[in-house]
Coordinates of N, CA and C in Angstrom, one line a residue:
M1 N 81.5 136.9 93.8 CA 81.6 135.5 94.4 C 81.2 134.5 93.4
A2 N 81.9 133.4 93.3 CA 81.5 132.3 92.4 C 80.2 131.7 92.9
K3 N 79.4 131.3 91.8 CA 78.1 130.6 92.1 C 78.4 129.2 92.6
S4 N 77.7 128.8 93.7 CA 77.9 127.5 94.3 C 77.3 126.5 93.4
S5 N 77.9 125.3 93.5 CA 77.3 124.1 92.8 C 76.2 123.4 93.6
F6 N 76.0 123.9 94.8 CA 75.0 123.3 95.7 C 73.7 124.1 95.7
D7 N 72.6 123.4 95.7 CA 71.3 124.0 95.8 C 71.0 124.2 97.3
S8 N 71.0 125.4 97.8 CA 70.9 125.7 99.2 C 69.7 125.0 99.9
S9 N 68.6 124.9 99.2 CA 67.4 124.3 99.8 C 67.5 122.8 100.0
R10 N 68.4 122.1 99.2 CA 68.5 120.7 99.4 C 69.9 120.3 100.0
F11 N 70.7 121.2 100.3 CA 72.0 120.9 100.8 C 72.0 120.1 102.1
F12 N 71.2 120.6 103.1 CA 71.2 120.0 104.4 C 70.8 118.5 104.3
T13 N 69.7 118.2 103.6 CA 69.2 116.9 103.4 C 70.2 116.0 102.7
T14 N 70.8 116.5 101.6 CA 71.7 115.7 100.9 C 73.0 115.4 101.7
A15 N 73.5 116.4 102.4 CA 74.7 116.2 103.3 C 74.4 115.2 104.4
C16 N 73.3 115.4 105.0 CA 72.9 114.4 106.1 C 72.8 113.0 105.6
N17 N 72.1 112.9 104.4 CA 72.0 111.5 103.8 C 73.3 110.9 103.4
F18 N 74.2 111.7 102.9 CA 75.5 111.2 102.5 C 76.3 110.8 103.7
E19 N 76.4 111.7 104.7 CA 77.1 111.3 105.9 C 76.5 110.1 106.6
G20 N 75.2 110.1 106.7 CA 74.5 109.0 107.3 C 74.8 107.6 106.6
S21 N 74.9 107.7 105.3 CA 75.2 106.5 104.5 C 76.5 105.9 104.8
L22 N 77.4 106.7 105.3 CA 78.8 106.2 105.7 C 78.7 105.2 106.9
I23 N 77.6 105.3 107.7 CA 77.4 104.4 108.8 C 77.1 103.0 108.2
L24 N 76.2 103.0 107.2 CA 75.9 101.7 106.5 C 77.1 101.1 105.8
V25 N 77.9 102.0 105.1 CA 79.2 101.5 104.5 C 80.1 100.9 105.5
A26 N 80.3 101.5 106.7 CA 81.1 101.0 107.7 C 80.6 99.7 108.2
A27 N 79.3 99.5 108.4 CA 78.7 98.3 108.9 C 78.9 97.2 107.9
L28 N 78.7 97.5 106.6 CA 78.8 96.4 105.5 C 80.2 96.0 105.3
L29 N 81.1 97.0 105.3 CA 82.6 96.7 105.1 C 83.1 95.9 106.4
G30 N 82.6 96.3 107.5 CA 82.9 95.6 108.8 C 82.5 94.2 108.8
W31 N 81.3 94.0 108.3 CA 80.8 92.6 108.2 C 81.6 91.8 107.3
F32 N 82.0 92.4 106.1 CA 82.9 91.7 105.2 C 84.2 91.4 105.8
A33 N 84.8 92.3 106.5 CA 86.2 92.2 107.1 C 86.2 91.4 108.4
G34 N 85.0 91.2 108.9 CA 85.0 90.6 110.3 C 85.4 91.5 111.4
I35 N 85.1 92.8 111.2 CA 85.5 93.8 112.2 C 84.2 94.6 112.6
N36 N 83.9 94.7 113.9 CA 82.8 95.4 114.3 C 83.2 96.9 114.5
P37 N 82.8 97.8 113.6 CA 83.2 99.2 113.8 C 82.8 99.9 115.1
F38 N 81.8 99.3 115.7 CA 81.2 99.8 117.0 C 81.9 99.3 118.2
A39 N 82.9 98.4 118.0 CA 83.5 97.6 119.1 C 84.1 98.5 120.2
D40 N 84.7 99.6 119.8 CA 85.4 100.5 120.7 C 84.7 101.8 121.0
L41 N 83.3 101.7 120.8 CA 82.5 102.9 121.0 C 81.7 102.7 122.3
Y42 N 81.9 103.5 123.3 CA 81.1 103.4 124.5 C 81.2 104.8 125.2
F43 N 80.1 105.1 126.0 CA 80.1 106.4 126.7 C 81.0 106.3 127.9
S44 N 81.8 107.4 128.1 CA 82.5 107.6 129.3 C 82.7 109.0 129.5
E45 N 82.7 109.5 130.7 CA 82.9 110.9 131.0 C 84.3 111.3 130.6
Q46 N 85.3 110.4 130.8 CA 86.7 110.7 130.4 C 86.7 111.0 128.9
A47 N 86.1 110.1 128.0 CA 86.1 110.3 126.6 C 85.4 111.6 126.2
L48 N 84.3 112.0 126.9 CA 83.6 113.2 126.7 C 84.5 114.4 127.0
F49 N 85.2 114.3 128.1 CA 86.1 115.4 128.5 C 87.3 115.5 127.5
Y50 N 87.9 114.4 127.1 CA 89.0 114.5 126.1 C 88.5 115.0 124.8
G51 N 87.3 114.6 124.4 CA 86.7 115.1 123.2 C 86.5 116.6 123.1
I52 N 86.0 117.1 124.2 CA 85.8 118.6 124.2 C 87.1 119.3 124.3
V53 N 88.0 118.9 125.2 CA 89.3 119.5 125.3 C 90.1 119.3 124.0
G54 N 90.0 118.1 123.4 CA 90.7 117.8 122.2 C 90.3 118.6 121.0
T55 N 89.1 119.2 121.0 CA 88.7 120.1 119.9 C 89.4 121.4 119.9
V56 N 89.9 121.9 121.0 CA 90.5 123.2 121.1 C 91.7 123.3 120.2
P57 N 92.7 122.4 120.2 CA 93.9 122.6 119.3 C 93.5 122.6 117.9
L58 N 92.5 121.8 117.5 CA 92.1 121.8 116.1 C 91.4 123.1 115.7
F59 N 90.6 123.6 116.6 CA 89.9 124.9 116.2 C 90.9 126.1 116.2
I60 N 91.9 126.0 117.1 CA 93.0 127.1 117.1 C 93.7 127.0 115.8
F61 N 94.0 125.8 115.3 CA 94.6 125.5 114.0 C 93.8 126.1 112.9
F62 N 92.5 125.8 112.9 CA 91.6 126.3 111.9 C 91.6 127.8 111.9
F63 N 91.5 128.4 113.1 CA 91.4 129.9 113.2 C 92.7 130.5 112.7
A64 N 93.9 129.9 113.0 CA 95.2 130.4 112.6 C 95.2 130.3 111.1
L65 N 94.7 129.3 110.4 CA 94.7 129.2 109.0 C 93.9 130.3 108.4
E66 N 92.8 130.7 109.1 CA 92.0 131.8 108.6 C 92.7 133.1 108.5
Q67 N 93.8 133.2 109.3 CA 94.5 134.5 109.4 C 95.7 134.5 108.4
I68 N 96.0 133.3 107.8 CA 97.2 133.3 106.9 C 96.7 133.7 105.5
N69 N 97.5 134.5 104.9 CA 97.1 135.1 103.6 C 98.1 134.6 102.5
I70 N 98.2 133.3 102.2 CA 99.0 132.8 101.1 C 98.1 132.1 100.1
P71 N 98.5 132.1 98.9 CA 97.6 131.6 97.8 C 97.0 130.2 98.1
S72 N 97.8 129.2 98.5 CA 97.2 127.9 98.7 C 96.2 127.8 99.8
I73 N 96.4 128.6 100.9 CA 95.4 128.7 102.0 C 94.2 129.5 101.5
R74 N 94.4 130.6 100.8 CA 93.3 131.4 100.2 C 92.4 130.5 99.3
K75 N 93.0 129.6 98.5 CA 92.3 128.8 97.6 C 91.4 127.8 98.4
I76 N 91.9 127.2 99.5 CA 91.1 126.3 100.3 C 89.9 127.1 100.9
R77 N 90.2 128.2 101.5 CA 89.2 129.1 102.1 C 88.1 129.4 101.2
S78 N 88.5 129.8 100.0 CA 87.6 130.2 98.9 C 86.7 129.0 98.5
L79 N 87.3 127.9 98.3 CA 86.5 126.7 98.0 C 85.5 126.3 99.1
L80 N 85.9 126.4 100.3 CA 85.0 126.0 101.4 C 83.9 127.0 101.5
V81 N 84.2 128.3 101.4 CA 83.2 129.3 101.6 C 82.2 129.3 100.4
D82 N 82.7 129.1 99.2 CA 81.9 129.1 98.0 C 81.0 127.9 97.9
T83 N 81.5 126.7 98.3 CA 80.7 125.5 98.2 C 79.8 125.3 99.4
L84 N 80.5 125.2 100.6 CA 79.7 125.0 101.8 C 78.9 126.2 102.3
G85 N 79.5 127.3 102.1 CA 78.8 128.5 102.7 C 77.4 128.8 102.1
S86 N 77.3 128.6 100.8 CA 76.0 128.8 100.2 C 75.0 127.7 100.6
G87 N 75.4 126.5 100.9 CA 74.5 125.5 101.4 C 74.2 125.7 102.9
L88 N 75.1 126.3 103.7 CA 74.9 126.5 105.1 C 74.2 127.8 105.4
K89 N 74.1 128.7 104.5 CA 73.7 130.1 104.8 C 72.2 130.2 105.3
T90 N 71.4 129.3 104.9 CA 70.0 129.3 105.4 C 69.7 128.4 106.6
C91 N 70.8 127.6 107.0 CA 70.6 126.7 108.1 C 70.6 127.4 109.4
H92 N 69.8 126.9 110.3 CA 69.8 127.3 111.7 C 71.0 126.6 112.4
W93 N 71.5 127.2 113.5 CA 72.6 126.6 114.1 C 72.4 125.2 114.6
T94 N 71.1 124.9 114.9 CA 70.8 123.5 115.3 C 70.9 122.5 114.2
D95 N 70.6 123.0 113.0 CA 70.8 122.1 111.8 C 72.3 121.9 111.5
I96 N 73.1 122.9 111.7 CA 74.5 122.8 111.5 C 75.1 121.9 112.6
F97 N 74.6 122.0 113.8 CA 75.1 121.1 114.8 C 74.7 119.6 114.5
F98 N 73.5 119.4 114.1 CA 73.1 118.1 113.7 C 73.9 117.5 112.6
L99 N 74.2 118.3 111.5 CA 75.0 117.8 110.4 C 76.4 117.5 110.9
A100 N 77.0 118.4 111.7 CA 78.3 118.1 112.2 C 78.4 116.9 113.1
A101 N 77.4 116.7 113.9 CA 77.3 115.4 114.7 C 77.3 114.2 113.9
I102 N 76.4 114.2 112.8 CA 76.4 113.1 111.9 C 77.7 112.8 111.2
A103 N 78.3 113.9 110.7 CA 79.6 113.8 110.1 C 80.7 113.2 111.0
G104 N 80.7 113.8 112.2 CA 81.7 113.3 113.2 C 81.5 111.8 113.5
F105 N 80.2 111.4 113.7 CA 79.9 110.0 114.1 C 80.3 109.1 112.9
S106 N 79.7 109.4 111.7 CA 79.9 108.5 110.6 C 81.3 108.4 110.1
E107 N 82.0 109.5 109.9 CA 83.3 109.5 109.4 C 84.3 108.8 110.4
E108 N 84.1 109.1 111.6 CA 85.0 108.4 112.6 C 84.7 106.9 112.7
L109 N 83.4 106.5 112.6 CA 83.0 105.1 112.6 C 83.7 104.4 111.4
L110 N 83.7 105.0 110.2 CA 84.3 104.4 109.1 C 85.8 104.4 109.1
F111 N 86.4 105.5 109.4 CA 87.9 105.6 109.3 C 88.6 105.1 110.6
R112 N 88.1 105.5 111.8 CA 88.8 105.1 113.0 C 88.2 103.8 113.6
G113 N 86.9 103.6 113.3 CA 86.3 102.4 113.9 C 86.4 101.2 113.0
L114 N 86.6 101.4 111.7 CA 86.8 100.2 110.8 C 88.1 100.2 110.1
I115 N 88.4 101.2 109.3 CA 89.6 101.1 108.5 C 90.9 101.1 109.3
Q116 N 91.0 101.9 110.3 CA 92.3 101.9 111.1 C 92.5 100.5 111.8
P117 N 91.5 99.9 112.5 CA 91.8 98.6 113.0 C 91.9 97.5 112.0
W118 N 91.3 97.7 110.8 CA 91.4 96.7 109.7 C 92.9 96.6 109.3
I119 N 93.5 97.8 109.1 CA 94.9 97.9 108.6 C 95.8 97.4 109.8
E120 N 95.5 97.8 111.0 CA 96.3 97.4 112.2 C 96.3 95.9 112.3
A121 N 95.3 95.2 112.0 CA 95.2 93.8 112.2 C 96.2 93.1 111.3
S122 N 96.5 93.7 110.1 CA 97.5 93.1 109.2 C 98.9 93.6 109.3
W123 N 99.0 94.9 109.5 CA 100.3 95.6 109.4 C 100.8 96.3 110.7
G124 N 100.0 96.3 111.7 CA 100.4 96.9 113.0 C 99.8 98.3 113.2
I125 N 100.0 98.8 114.4 CA 99.4 100.0 114.9 C 99.8 101.3 114.1
A126 N 101.1 101.4 113.8 CA 101.6 102.6 113.1 C 101.0 102.6 111.6
A127 N 101.0 101.4 111.0 CA 100.5 101.3 109.6 C 99.0 101.7 109.6
G128 N 98.3 101.2 110.6 CA 96.8 101.5 110.7 C 96.6 102.9 110.8
L129 N 97.3 103.6 111.7 CA 97.2 105.0 111.9 C 97.5 105.8 110.7
I130 N 98.6 105.5 110.1 CA 99.0 106.3 108.9 C 98.2 105.9 107.7
G131 N 98.0 104.6 107.4 CA 97.3 104.2 106.2 C 95.8 104.7 106.2
S132 N 95.1 104.5 107.3 CA 93.7 105.0 107.4 C 93.6 106.5 107.1
N133 N 94.6 107.2 107.6 CA 94.5 108.7 107.5 C 95.0 109.2 106.1
I134 N 95.9 108.4 105.4 CA 96.1 108.7 104.0 C 94.9 108.6 103.2
I135 N 94.1 107.5 103.5 CA 92.8 107.4 102.8 C 91.9 108.5 103.2
F136 N 91.8 108.9 104.5 CA 91.0 110.0 105.0 C 91.4 111.3 104.2
G137 N 92.7 111.5 104.1 CA 93.1 112.7 103.4 C 92.8 112.7 101.9
L138 N 92.9 111.5 101.3 CA 92.5 111.5 99.9 C 91.1 111.7 99.6
V139 N 90.2 111.2 100.5 CA 88.7 111.5 100.2 C 88.4 112.9 100.6
H140 N 89.2 113.7 101.2 CA 89.0 115.1 101.5 C 89.9 116.0 100.6
A141 N 90.4 115.4 99.5 CA 91.4 116.1 98.6 C 90.7 117.1 97.7
V142 N 90.2 118.2 98.2 CA 89.7 119.3 97.3 C 90.9 120.1 96.7
T143 N 92.0 120.1 97.4 CA 93.3 120.6 96.9 C 94.4 119.7 97.5
P144 N 95.6 119.7 96.9 CA 96.7 118.9 97.5 C 97.0 119.3 99.0
L145 N 97.0 120.6 99.2 CA 97.3 121.0 100.6 C 96.2 120.6 101.6
Y146 N 94.9 120.7 101.1 CA 93.8 120.3 102.0 C 93.9 118.8 102.3
A147 N 94.3 118.0 101.3 CA 94.5 116.5 101.5 C 95.5 116.3 102.6
L148 N 96.6 117.0 102.5 CA 97.7 116.9 103.5 C 97.2 117.3 104.9
L149 N 96.5 118.4 105.0 CA 96.0 118.9 106.3 C 94.9 117.9 106.8
A150 N 94.1 117.3 106.0 CA 93.1 116.3 106.4 C 93.8 115.1 106.9
T151 N 94.9 114.7 106.2 CA 95.7 113.5 106.7 C 96.2 113.8 108.1
L152 N 96.8 114.9 108.3 CA 97.4 115.3 109.6 C 96.3 115.4 110.7
I153 N 95.2 116.0 110.3 CA 94.0 116.0 111.3 C 93.5 114.6 111.6
G154 N 93.5 113.8 110.6 CA 93.1 112.4 110.8 C 94.0 111.6 111.7
I155 N 95.3 111.9 111.6 CA 96.3 111.2 112.5 C 96.0 111.7 113.9
Y156 N 95.8 113.0 114.1 CA 95.4 113.5 115.4 C 94.2 112.8 115.9
L157 N 93.1 112.6 115.1 CA 91.9 112.0 115.5 C 92.2 110.5 115.9
G158 N 93.0 109.8 115.1 CA 93.4 108.4 115.3 C 94.1 108.3 116.6
L159 N 95.0 109.2 116.9 CA 95.7 109.2 118.2 C 94.7 109.5 119.4
A160 N 93.8 110.4 119.1 CA 92.8 110.7 120.2 C 92.0 109.6 120.6
M161 N 91.8 108.6 119.7 CA 91.0 107.4 120.0 C 91.6 106.7 121.2
D162 N 92.9 106.8 121.4 CA 93.6 106.1 122.5 C 94.0 107.1 123.7
F163 N 93.5 108.3 123.7 CA 93.8 109.2 124.8 C 93.3 108.5 126.1
G164 N 94.1 108.7 127.1 CA 93.7 108.1 128.4 C 94.0 106.6 128.6
G165 N 94.6 106.0 127.6 CA 95.1 104.7 127.7 C 94.1 103.6 127.3
E166 N 92.8 103.9 127.1 CA 91.8 103.0 126.6 C 91.2 103.5 125.3
R167 N 91.2 102.6 124.4 CA 90.6 102.9 123.1 C 89.1 103.2 123.2
N168 N 88.7 104.4 122.7 CA 87.3 104.8 122.8 C 87.0 105.7 121.6
L169 N 86.2 105.2 120.7 CA 85.9 105.9 119.5 C 85.1 107.2 119.8
M170 N 84.5 107.3 120.9 CA 83.7 108.4 121.3 C 84.6 109.7 121.3
T171 N 85.8 109.6 121.7 CA 86.7 110.8 121.8 C 86.9 111.5 120.4
P172 N 87.4 110.7 119.4 CA 87.5 111.4 118.1 C 86.2 111.8 117.5
M173 N 85.1 111.1 117.8 CA 83.8 111.5 117.3 C 83.4 112.8 117.8
I174 N 83.6 113.1 119.1 CA 83.3 114.4 119.7 C 84.2 115.5 119.1
I175 N 85.5 115.2 119.0 CA 86.4 116.2 118.5 C 86.0 116.5 117.1
H176 N 85.7 115.5 116.2 CA 85.4 115.7 114.8 C 84.1 116.5 114.7
G177 N 83.1 116.1 115.5 CA 81.8 116.8 115.4 C 81.8 118.2 115.9
L178 N 82.5 118.5 117.0 CA 82.6 119.8 117.5 C 83.4 120.7 116.6
Y179 N 84.5 120.2 116.1 CA 85.4 120.9 115.1 C 84.5 121.3 113.9
D180 N 83.8 120.3 113.3 CA 83.0 120.6 112.1 C 82.0 121.7 112.4
F181 N 81.3 121.6 113.6 CA 80.3 122.5 113.9 C 80.9 123.9 114.0
L182 N 82.0 124.1 114.7 CA 82.6 125.4 114.8 C 83.1 125.9 113.4
A183 N 83.7 125.0 112.6 CA 84.2 125.4 111.3 C 83.0 125.8 110.4
F184 N 82.0 125.0 110.4 CA 80.8 125.3 109.6 C 80.2 126.7 109.9
L185 N 80.2 127.0 111.2 CA 79.7 128.3 111.7 C 80.6 129.4 111.1
M186 N 81.9 129.2 111.1 CA 82.8 130.2 110.6 C 82.7 130.4 109.1
I187 N 82.5 129.2 108.4 CA 82.3 129.3 107.0 C 81.0 130.0 106.6
M188 N 80.0 129.7 107.3 CA 78.7 130.4 107.1 C 78.8 131.9 107.3
K189 N 79.5 132.2 108.4 CA 79.7 133.7 108.7 C 80.5 134.3 107.6
S190 N 81.5 133.7 107.1 CA 82.4 134.3 106.0 C 81.5 134.4 104.8
F191 N 80.7 133.4 104.5 CA 79.9 133.5 103.3 C 78.9 134.7 103.4
R192 N 78.2 134.8 104.5 CA 77.3 135.9 104.7 C 77.9 137.2 104.6
R193 N 79.2 137.3 105.2 CA 79.9 138.6 105.2 C 80.3 139.0 103.7
G194 N 80.7 137.9 102.9 CA 81.0 138.2 101.6 C 79.9 138.5 100.6
S195 N 78.7 138.1 101.0 CA 77.5 138.3 100.1 C 76.8 139.6 100.5
E196 N 77.2 140.3 101.5 CA 76.6 141.6 101.9 C 76.9 142.7 101.0

C-alpha cells in the first residue's frame, strides 16, 4: 500500500481546522458580497427529516461505486483509502462524526449558503445551482471523474436546500455530514482491511 502523505497523529486537528476555516471564509466573502450565508439556516423537523432521508440515495450511490471494478473508479477508491484512510485509522467514531459534521456545516455554508445565492442574484437560480457546483467539483478534483461526481453530488445538495418548498440550509448540511460520516467509516474500514 502506498505511504500516506498525512501524519496520522495530526490529521484530525488539521482537517478540523481546515474545514472550520471555511466558516470564516464564508462569513468574510459574505460580508464582501453583501450576502448573509446564515440567512437560510434554521432548525426545523422537516429539514432534519429530509436531511436524514436524503442521505440514503447518496450512500447507496457510494456503496454502488465501491462494487464497481473499473480503472477510473479503482483510482478514486485507492486515492481516498491511501490518503484519508491512514489519517482516519486511529480516530474514534465520535471523532469521525465530529469531523464529518464540521465538513458538512462549513462546506454547505460556503457553497450553498454563499456561492449559490451569490451567483443566483446575478444570473438566476439555474446558473447559481450549476455554477456553484462546478466550483464545488473543481475544489474536490482529485481526479477528473471525482470532480464530475462531486459536481453532481453538489447539484443534489443544492436541490436539497429547497426540499419541501422552503429554502433551508440545514437539509444539505445534514445530508453532507451524514454522508461524509458513513463514507469516512467505510474508507477507514477499507484501510484497516488492506493493512492487515
